Coordinates of C-alpha atoms and ligand atoms in Angstrom, one line a residue:
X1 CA 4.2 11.4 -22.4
X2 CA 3.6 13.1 -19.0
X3 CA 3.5 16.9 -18.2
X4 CA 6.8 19.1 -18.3
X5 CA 8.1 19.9 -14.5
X6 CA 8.3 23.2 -13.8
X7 CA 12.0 22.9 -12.6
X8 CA 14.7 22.1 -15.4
X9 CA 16.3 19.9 -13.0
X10 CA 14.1 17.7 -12.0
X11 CA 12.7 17.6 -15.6
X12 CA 15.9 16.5 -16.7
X13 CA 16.0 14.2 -14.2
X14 CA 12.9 12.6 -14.9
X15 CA 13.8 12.7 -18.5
X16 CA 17.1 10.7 -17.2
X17 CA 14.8 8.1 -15.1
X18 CA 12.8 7.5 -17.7
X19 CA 15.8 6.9 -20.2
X20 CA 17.7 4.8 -17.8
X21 CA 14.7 2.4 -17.1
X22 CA 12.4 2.7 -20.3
X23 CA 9.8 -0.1 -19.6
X24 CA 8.5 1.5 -16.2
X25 CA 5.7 2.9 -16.4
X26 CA 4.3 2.9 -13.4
X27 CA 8.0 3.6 -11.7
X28 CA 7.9 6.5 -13.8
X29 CA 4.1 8.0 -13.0
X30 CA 5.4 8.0 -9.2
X31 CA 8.4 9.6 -9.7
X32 CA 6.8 12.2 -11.8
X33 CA 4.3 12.8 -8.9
X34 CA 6.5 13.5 -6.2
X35 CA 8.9 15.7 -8.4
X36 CA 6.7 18.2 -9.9
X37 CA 5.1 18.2 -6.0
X38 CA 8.8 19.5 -5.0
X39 CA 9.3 22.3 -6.8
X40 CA 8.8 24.6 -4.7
X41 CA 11.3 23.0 -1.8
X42 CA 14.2 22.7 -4.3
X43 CA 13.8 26.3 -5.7
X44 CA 13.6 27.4 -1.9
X45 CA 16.6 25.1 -1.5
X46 CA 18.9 24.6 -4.2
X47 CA 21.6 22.9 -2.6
X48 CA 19.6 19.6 -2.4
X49 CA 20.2 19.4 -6.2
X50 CA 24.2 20.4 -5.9
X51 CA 24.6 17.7 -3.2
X52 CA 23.0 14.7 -5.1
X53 CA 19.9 14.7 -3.3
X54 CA 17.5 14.6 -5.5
X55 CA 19.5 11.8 -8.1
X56 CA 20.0 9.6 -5.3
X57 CA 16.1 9.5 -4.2
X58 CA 14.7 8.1 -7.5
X59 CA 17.7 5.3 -7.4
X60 CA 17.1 2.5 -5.2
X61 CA 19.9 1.5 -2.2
X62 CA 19.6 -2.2 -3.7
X63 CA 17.4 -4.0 -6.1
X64 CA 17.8 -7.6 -6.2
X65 CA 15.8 -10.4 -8.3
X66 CA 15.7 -14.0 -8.2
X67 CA 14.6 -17.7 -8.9
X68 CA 12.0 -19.2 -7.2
X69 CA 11.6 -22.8 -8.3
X70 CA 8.6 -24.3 -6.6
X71 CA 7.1 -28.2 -7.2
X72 CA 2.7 -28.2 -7.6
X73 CA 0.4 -31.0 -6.1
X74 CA 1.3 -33.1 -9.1
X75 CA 5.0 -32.9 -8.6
X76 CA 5.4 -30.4 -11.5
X77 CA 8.3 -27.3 -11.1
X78 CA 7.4 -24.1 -11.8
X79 CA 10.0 -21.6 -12.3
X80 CA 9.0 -17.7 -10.9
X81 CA 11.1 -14.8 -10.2
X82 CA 11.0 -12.9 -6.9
X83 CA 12.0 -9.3 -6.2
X84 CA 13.0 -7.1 -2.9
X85 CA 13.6 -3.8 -3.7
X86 CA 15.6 -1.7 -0.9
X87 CA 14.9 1.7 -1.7
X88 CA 16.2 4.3 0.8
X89 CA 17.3 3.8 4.7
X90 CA 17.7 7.3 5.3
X91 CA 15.6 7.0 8.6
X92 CA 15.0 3.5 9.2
X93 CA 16.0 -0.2 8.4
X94 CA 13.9 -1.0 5.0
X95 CA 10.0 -1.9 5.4
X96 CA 7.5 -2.9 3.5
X97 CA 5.7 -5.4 1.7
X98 CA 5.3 -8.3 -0.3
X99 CA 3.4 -8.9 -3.6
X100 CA 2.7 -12.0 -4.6
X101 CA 0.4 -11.6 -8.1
X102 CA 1.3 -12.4 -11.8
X103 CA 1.2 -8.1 -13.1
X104 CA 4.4 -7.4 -10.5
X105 CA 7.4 -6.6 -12.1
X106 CA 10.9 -4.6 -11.3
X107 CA 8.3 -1.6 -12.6
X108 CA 5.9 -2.1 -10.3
X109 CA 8.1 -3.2 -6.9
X110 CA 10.1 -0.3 -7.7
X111 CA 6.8 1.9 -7.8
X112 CA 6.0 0.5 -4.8
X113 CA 9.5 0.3 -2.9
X114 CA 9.6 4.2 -4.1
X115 CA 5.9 4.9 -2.7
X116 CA 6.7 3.4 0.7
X117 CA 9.7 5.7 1.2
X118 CA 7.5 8.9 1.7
X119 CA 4.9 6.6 3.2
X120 CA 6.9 5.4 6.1
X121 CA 7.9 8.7 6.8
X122 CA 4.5 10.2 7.4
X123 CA 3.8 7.5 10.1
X124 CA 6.6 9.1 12.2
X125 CA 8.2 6.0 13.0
X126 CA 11.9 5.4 12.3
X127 CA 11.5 2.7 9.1
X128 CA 12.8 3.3 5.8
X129 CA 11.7 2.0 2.2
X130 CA 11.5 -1.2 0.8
X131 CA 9.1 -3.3 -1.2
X132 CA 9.1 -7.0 -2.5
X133 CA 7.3 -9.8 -4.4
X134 CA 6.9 -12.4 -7.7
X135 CA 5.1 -13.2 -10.1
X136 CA 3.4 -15.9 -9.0
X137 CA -0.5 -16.4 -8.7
X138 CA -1.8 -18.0 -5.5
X139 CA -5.6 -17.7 -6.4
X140 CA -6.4 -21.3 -7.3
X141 CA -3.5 -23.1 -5.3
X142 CA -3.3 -25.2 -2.9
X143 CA -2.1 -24.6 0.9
X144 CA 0.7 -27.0 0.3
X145 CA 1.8 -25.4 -3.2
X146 CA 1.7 -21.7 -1.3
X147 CA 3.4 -23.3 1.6
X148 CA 5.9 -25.1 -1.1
X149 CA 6.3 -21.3 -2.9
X150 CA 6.6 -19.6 0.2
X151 CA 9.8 -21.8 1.4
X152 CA 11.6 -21.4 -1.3
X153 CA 11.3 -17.8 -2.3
X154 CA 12.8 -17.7 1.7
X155 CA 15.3 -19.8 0.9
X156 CA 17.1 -17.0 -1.1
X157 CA 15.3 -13.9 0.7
X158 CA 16.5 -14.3 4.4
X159 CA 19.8 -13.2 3.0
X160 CA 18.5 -9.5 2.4
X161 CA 16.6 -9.1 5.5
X162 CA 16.5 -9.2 9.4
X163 CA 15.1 -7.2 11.8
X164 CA 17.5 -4.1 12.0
X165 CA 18.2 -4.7 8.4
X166 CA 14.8 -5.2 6.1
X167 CA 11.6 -6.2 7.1
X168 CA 9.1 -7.1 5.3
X169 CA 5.1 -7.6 5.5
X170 CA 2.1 -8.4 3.4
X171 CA 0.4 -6.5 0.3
X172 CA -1.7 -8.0 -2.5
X173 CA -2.0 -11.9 -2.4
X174 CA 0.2 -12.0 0.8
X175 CA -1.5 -12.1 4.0
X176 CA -1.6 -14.1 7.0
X177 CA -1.0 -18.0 5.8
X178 CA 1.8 -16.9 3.4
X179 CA 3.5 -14.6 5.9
X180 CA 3.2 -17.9 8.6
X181 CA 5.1 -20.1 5.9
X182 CA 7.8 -17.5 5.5
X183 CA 8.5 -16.8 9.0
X184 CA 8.5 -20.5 9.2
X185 CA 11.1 -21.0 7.0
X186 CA 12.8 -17.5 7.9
X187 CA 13.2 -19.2 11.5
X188 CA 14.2 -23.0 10.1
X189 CA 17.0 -21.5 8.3
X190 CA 18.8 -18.6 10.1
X191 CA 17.4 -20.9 13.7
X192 CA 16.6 -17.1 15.4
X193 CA 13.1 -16.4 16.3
X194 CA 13.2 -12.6 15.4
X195 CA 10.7 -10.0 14.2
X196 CA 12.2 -10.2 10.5
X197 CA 9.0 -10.1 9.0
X198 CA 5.5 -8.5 10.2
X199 CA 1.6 -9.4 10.1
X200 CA 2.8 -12.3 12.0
X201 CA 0.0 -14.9 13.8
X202 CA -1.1 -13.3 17.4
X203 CA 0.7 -16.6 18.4
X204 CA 4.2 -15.8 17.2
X205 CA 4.8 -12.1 17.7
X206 CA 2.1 -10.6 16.0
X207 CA 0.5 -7.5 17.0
X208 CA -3.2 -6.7 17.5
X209 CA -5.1 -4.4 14.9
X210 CA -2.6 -4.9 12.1
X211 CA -4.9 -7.2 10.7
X212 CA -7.2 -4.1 10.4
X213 CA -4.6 -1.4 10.3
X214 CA -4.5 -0.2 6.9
X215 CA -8.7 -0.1 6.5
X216 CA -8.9 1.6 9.7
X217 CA -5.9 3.5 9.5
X218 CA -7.6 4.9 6.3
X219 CA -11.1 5.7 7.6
X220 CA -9.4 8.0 10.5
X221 CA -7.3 9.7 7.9
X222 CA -10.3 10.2 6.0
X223 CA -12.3 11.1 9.2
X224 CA -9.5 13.9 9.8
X225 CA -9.6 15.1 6.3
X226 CA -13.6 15.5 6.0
X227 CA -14.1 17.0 9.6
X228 CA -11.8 19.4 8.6
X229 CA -14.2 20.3 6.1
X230 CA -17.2 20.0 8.0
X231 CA -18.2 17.1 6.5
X232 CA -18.9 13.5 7.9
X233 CA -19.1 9.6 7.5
X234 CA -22.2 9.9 9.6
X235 CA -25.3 8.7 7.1
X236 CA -22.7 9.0 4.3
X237 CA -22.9 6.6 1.1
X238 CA -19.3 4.7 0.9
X239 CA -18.4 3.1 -2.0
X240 CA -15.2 0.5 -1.3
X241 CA -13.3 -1.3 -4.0
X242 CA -11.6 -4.5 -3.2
X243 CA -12.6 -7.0 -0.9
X244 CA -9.5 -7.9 0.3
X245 CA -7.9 -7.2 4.0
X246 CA -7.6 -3.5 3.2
X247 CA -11.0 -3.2 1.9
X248 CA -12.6 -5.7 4.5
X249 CA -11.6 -3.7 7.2
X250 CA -11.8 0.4 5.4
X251 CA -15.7 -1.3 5.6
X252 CA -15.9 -2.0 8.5
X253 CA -14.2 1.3 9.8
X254 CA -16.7 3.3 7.7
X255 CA -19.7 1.2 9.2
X256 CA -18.8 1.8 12.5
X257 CA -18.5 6.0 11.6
X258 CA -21.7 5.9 10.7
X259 CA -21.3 5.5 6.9
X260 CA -23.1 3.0 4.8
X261 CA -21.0 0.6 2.4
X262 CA -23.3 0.0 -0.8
X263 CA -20.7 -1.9 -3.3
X264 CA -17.4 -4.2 -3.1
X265 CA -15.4 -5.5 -5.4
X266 CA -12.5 -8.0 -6.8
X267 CA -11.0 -8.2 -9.7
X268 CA -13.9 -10.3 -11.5
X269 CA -17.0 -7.4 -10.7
X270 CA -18.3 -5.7 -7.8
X271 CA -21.7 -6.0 -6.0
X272 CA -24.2 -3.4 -5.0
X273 CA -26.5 -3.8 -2.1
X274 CA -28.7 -0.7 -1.1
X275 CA -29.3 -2.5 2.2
X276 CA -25.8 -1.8 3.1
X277 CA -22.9 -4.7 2.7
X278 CA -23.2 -7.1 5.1
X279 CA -19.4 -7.2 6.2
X280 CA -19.7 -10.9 8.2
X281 CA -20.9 -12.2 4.8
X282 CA -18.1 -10.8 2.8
X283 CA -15.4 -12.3 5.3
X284 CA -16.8 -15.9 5.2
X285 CA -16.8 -15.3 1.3
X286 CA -13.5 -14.1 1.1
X287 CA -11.5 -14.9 3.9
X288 CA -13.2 -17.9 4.9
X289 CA -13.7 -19.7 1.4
X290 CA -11.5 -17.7 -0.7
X291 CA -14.5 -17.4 -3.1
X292 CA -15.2 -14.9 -5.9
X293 CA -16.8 -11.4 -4.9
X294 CA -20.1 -12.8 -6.9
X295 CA -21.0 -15.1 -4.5
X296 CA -22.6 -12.4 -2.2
X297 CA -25.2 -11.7 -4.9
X298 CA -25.9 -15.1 -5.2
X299 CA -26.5 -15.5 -1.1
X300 CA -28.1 -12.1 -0.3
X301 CA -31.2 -11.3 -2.4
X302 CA -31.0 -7.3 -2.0
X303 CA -27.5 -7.4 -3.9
X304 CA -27.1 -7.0 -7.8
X305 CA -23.6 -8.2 -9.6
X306 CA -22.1 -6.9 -12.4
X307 CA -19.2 -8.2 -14.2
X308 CA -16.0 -6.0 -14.6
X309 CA -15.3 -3.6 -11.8
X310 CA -14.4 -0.3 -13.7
X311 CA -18.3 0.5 -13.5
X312 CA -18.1 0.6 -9.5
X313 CA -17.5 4.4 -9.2
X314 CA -20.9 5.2 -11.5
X315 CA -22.9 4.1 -7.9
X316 CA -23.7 7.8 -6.3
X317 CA -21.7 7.5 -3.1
X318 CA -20.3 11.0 -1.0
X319 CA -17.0 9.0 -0.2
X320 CA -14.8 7.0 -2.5
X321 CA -12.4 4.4 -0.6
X322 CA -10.2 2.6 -3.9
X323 CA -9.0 -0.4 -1.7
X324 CA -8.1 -2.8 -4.8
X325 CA -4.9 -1.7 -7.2
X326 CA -2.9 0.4 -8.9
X327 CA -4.7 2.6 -11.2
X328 CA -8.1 1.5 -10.8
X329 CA -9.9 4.8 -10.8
X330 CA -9.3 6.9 -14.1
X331 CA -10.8 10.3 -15.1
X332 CA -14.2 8.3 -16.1
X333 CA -14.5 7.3 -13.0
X334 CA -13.5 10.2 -11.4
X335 CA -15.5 12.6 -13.5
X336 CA -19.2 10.3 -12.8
X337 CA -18.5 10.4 -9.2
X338 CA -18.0 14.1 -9.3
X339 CA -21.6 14.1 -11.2
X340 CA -22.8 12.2 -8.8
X341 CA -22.1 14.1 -5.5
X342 CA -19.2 12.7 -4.4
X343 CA -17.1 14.7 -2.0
X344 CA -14.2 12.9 -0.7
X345 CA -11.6 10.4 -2.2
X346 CA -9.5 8.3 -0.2
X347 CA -6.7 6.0 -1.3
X348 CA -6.6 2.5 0.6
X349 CA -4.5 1.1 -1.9
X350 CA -1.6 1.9 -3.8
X351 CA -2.3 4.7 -6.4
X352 CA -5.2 3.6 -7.4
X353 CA -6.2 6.9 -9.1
X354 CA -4.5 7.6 -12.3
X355 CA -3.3 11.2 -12.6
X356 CA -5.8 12.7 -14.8
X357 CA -8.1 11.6 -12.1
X358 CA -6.5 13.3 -9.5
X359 CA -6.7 16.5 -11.5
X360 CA -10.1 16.2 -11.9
X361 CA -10.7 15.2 -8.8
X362 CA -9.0 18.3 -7.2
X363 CA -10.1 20.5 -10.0
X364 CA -13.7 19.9 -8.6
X365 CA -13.0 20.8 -5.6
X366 CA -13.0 17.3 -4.2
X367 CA -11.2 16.4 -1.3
X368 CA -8.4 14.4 -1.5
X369 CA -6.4 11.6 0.3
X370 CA -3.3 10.6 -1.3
X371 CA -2.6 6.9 -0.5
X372 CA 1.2 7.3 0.9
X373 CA -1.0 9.4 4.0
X374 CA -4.0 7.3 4.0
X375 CA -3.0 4.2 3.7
X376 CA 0.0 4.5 6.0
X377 CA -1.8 3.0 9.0
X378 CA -0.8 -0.6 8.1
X379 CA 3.2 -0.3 8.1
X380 CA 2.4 1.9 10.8
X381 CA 1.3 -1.0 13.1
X382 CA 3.9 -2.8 11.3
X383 CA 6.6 -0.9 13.1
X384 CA 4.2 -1.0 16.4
X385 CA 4.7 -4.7 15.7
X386 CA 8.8 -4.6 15.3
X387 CA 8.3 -2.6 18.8
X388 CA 6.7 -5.0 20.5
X389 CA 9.1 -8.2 19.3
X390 CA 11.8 -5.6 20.4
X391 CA 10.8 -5.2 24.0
X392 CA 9.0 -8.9 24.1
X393 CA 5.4 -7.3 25.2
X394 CA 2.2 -7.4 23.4
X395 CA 0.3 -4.0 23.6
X396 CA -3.6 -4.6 24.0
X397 CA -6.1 -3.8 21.2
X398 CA -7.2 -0.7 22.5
X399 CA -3.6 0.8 23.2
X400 CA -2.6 -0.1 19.4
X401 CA -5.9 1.0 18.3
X402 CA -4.8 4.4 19.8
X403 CA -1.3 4.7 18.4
X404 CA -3.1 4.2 15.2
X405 CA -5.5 6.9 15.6
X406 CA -2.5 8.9 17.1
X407 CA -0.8 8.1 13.4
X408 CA -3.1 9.0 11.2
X409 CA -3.9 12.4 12.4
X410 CA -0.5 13.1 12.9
X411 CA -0.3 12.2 8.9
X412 CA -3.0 13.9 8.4
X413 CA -1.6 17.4 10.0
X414 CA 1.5 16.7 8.4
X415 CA 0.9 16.9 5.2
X416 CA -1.9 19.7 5.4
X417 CA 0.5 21.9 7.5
X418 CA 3.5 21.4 4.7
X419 CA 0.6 22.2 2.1
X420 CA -0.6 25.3 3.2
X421 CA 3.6 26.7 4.0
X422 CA 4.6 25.6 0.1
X423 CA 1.2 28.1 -0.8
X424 CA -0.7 24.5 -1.9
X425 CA -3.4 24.4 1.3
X426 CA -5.8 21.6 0.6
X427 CA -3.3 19.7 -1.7
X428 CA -2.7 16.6 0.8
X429 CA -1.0 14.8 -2.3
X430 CA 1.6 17.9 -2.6
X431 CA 2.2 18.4 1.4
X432 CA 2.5 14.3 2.0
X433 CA 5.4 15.0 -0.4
X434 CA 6.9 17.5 0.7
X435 CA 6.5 16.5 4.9
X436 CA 8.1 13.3 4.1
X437 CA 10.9 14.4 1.8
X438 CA 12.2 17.4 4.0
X439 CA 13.1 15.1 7.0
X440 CA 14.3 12.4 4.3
X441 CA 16.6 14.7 2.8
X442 CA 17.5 16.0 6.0
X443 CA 18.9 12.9 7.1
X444 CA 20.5 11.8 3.8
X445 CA 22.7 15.0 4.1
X446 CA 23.4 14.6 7.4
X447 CA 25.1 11.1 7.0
X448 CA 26.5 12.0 4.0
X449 CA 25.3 9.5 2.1
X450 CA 24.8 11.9 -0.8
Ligands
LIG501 P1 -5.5 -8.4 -1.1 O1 -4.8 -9.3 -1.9 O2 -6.0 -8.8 0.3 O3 -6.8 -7.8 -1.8 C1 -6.7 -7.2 -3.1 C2 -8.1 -6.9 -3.6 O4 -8.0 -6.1 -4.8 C3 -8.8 -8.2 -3.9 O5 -10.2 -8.0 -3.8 C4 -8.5 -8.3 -5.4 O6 -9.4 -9.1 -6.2 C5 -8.5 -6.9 -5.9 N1 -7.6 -6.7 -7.0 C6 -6.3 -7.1 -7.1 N2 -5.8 -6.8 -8.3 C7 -6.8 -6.2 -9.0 C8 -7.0 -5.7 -10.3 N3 -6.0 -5.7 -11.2 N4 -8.2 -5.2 -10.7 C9 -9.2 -5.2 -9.8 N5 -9.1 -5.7 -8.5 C10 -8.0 -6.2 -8.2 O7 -4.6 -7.1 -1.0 P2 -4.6 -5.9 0.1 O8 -6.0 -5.6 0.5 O9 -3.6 -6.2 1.1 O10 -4.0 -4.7 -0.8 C11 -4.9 -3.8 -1.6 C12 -4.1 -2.6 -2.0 O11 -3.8 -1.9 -0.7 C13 -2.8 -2.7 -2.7 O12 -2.6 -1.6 -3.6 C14 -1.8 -2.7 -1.6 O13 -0.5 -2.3 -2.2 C15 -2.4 -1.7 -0.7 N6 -1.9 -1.7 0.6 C16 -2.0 -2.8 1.4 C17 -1.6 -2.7 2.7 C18 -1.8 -3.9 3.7 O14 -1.6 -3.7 4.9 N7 -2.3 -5.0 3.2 C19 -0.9 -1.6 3.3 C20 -0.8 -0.4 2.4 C21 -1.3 -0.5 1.1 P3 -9.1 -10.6 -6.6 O15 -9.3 -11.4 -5.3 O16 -10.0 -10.9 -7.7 O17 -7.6 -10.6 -7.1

């Protein structure tokens, strides 16, 4: 199914993931792109394989899965299963977020939960992996049903989490209202007002710019990267996919470089406006009204909608910013926005490329931002966040703003500099690897946990 590693080791050990856990795909597809991006370190140092290392990486810490029983607006139960994935505390008490959409499953949270390992890593910050969510679909509910879910898929969580211990944040479906009701209930049941979760209201302990953290965090990565090249956003073409908080705010970032955002998306269609997106018109659709992505068209006469959202990357764009899912741009995709001039990619959301894409992509020459880099800007603020509960002081815009930018080229030289010493210069995907496992592995031996 997937391409032989060039290290019998780690192909066996793939072969023994993929054994052990048989219906994870997408588990699997991350694994296999971080191992065959190690070769190089374990044949330069062997003894991570004799000492467990490598086994003990693709195994989550803890992996737990429950019952979340939940009543509707018409006093009906519904039964849905939550998830929070522990993966490795190497370096830090677990981070990161929650899911709340009916395609997560252990696959998926353990994609993610794996993912967010490296990612954490690369922000510098002492935070270890972790990942969470359920099945459940809060598009078309109510406040008082999400309120209702939110309470009771706390009611068994606050057992796995706390703020030196696992703490979690938001992802697909979960932002600000849902995080509110499970602090809420986080608080009513242990009684300790405590940084357990981040993305908190500015009113309870949250921090400024996390709102915006991951979309901005991602346009300075991707400022870093195409500078580098002599390249720009400045009277760039962007195309962003998505229209949720990480896409909101990637387009607003890329406005305010210079670019211009022609086409959103969600997971209906995407629209196209040559004029440019207007961004406050996108927020009142979707933040405001919760409304479908096809309203814009329908409001602002120089936009065209188009049903389905694969199509978005045949718009001739020079930067490519997949803010929606997993998997969303394939070698299609990639290969028309190769034809059409494109010459930077940069992951907002979760890996959203597929891996023939990346090759094509990089085969082309294109550069590339791998999303555990670019995206890490969010649960980079996210531990600015824990800081700031820590010490009970809230940092100013600007001074976040900073440490962000501070963040993300620091990720940014990271995983060029590991690139270019493993003989891969250019490969961000391979050195983001490599940056984050060697201090990873690093502190695994060193407590012995191995
Ligand atoms: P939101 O729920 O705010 O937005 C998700 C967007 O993607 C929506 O426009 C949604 O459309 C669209 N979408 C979701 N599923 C699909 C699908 N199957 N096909 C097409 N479009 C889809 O989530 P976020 O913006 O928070 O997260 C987006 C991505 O970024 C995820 O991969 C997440 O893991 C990643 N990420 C998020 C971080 C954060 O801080 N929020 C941090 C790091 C990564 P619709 O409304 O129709 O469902």
């Amino acid at each position: 199914m997937k391409m032989k590693i060039a290290n019998e080791y780690l192909n066996g050990l793939m072969e023994r993931v993929i054994a052990r856990d048989p219906g994870e795909p997408e588990f699997h597809q991350a694994v296999h792109e971080v191992l065959t991006s190690l070769v190089p370190v374990v044949n330069e140092r062997p003894e991570l394989i004799k000492k467990g290392v490598m086994d003990s990486l693709v195994e989550p810490e803890r992996f737990v899965s429950f019952r979340v029983p939940w009543e509707d607006d018409q006093g009906v139960v519904h039964v849905n299963r939550g998830y929070r994935v522990q993966f490795n505390s190497a370096i830090g008490p677990y981070k990161g977020g929650l899911r709340f959409h009916p395609s997560v499953n252990e696959s998926i949270v353990k994609f993610l939960g794996f993912e967010q390992t490296f990612k954490n890593c690369l922000t510098g910050l002492p935070i270890g992996g972790g990942k969470g969510g359920s099945d459940f679909n809060p598009r078309n509910k109510s406040d008082s049903e999400v309120m209702r879910f939110c309470q009771s898929f706390m009611n068994e969580m606050y057992k796995y989490i706390g703020p030196d211990m696992d703490v979690p944040a938001g992802d697909i479906g979960v932002g600000g209202r849902e995080i509110g009701y499970l602090f809420g209930q986080y608080k009513r049941i242990t009684t300790q007002f405590q940084g357990a979760l981040t993305g908190k209201g500015l009113s309870f302990g949250g921090s400024l710019v996390r709102k915006e953290a991951t979309g901005y965090g991602l346009c300075y990565f991707a400022d870093n990267m195409v500078k580098d090249a002599g390249r720009s956003f400045e009277g760039t073409t962007v195309l962003v996919s998505g229209s949720g908080n990480v896409a909101i705010y990637a387009c607003e970032k890329a406005t305010q470089l210079g670019g211009k955002v022609v086409a959103m998306s969600d997971s209906d269609g995407f629209v196209y406006d040559a004029d440019g997106i207007d961004l406050d018109l996108i927020k009142q659709i979707k933040e405001v009204e919760r409304k479908r992505i096809s309203e814009y068209a329908q409001r602002k006469p120089s936009a065209q909608y188009t049903e389905g959202c694969a199509k978005i990357w045949n718009i001739p764009c020079g930067i490519a910013l997949p803010c929606a899912t997993q998997n969303e741009l394939d070698e299609q995709a990639a290969k028309a926005l190769i034809a059409n001039g494109c010459f930077a990619v940069a992951e907002g959301a979760n890996m959203p490329c597929t891996p023939e894409a990346v090759e094509a992509l990089q085969a082309a020459g294109i550069l590339f931002a791998p999303a555990k880099a670019s995206n890490c800007g969010g649960v980079g603020v996210s531990a600015l966040e824990m800081t700031q509960n820590s010490i009970r002081l809230s940092w100013s815009f600007e001074e976040v703003d900073n440490r962000l930018r501070d963040i993300m080229s620091n990720a940014y030289h990271s995983a060029a500099e590991a690139a270019a010493r493993y003989g891969m210069a250019g490969n961000l995907a391979a050195g983001a690897n490599i940056a984050s496992f060697l201090k990873i592995s690093d502190a695994m031996l060193a407590q012995g946990l191995v």
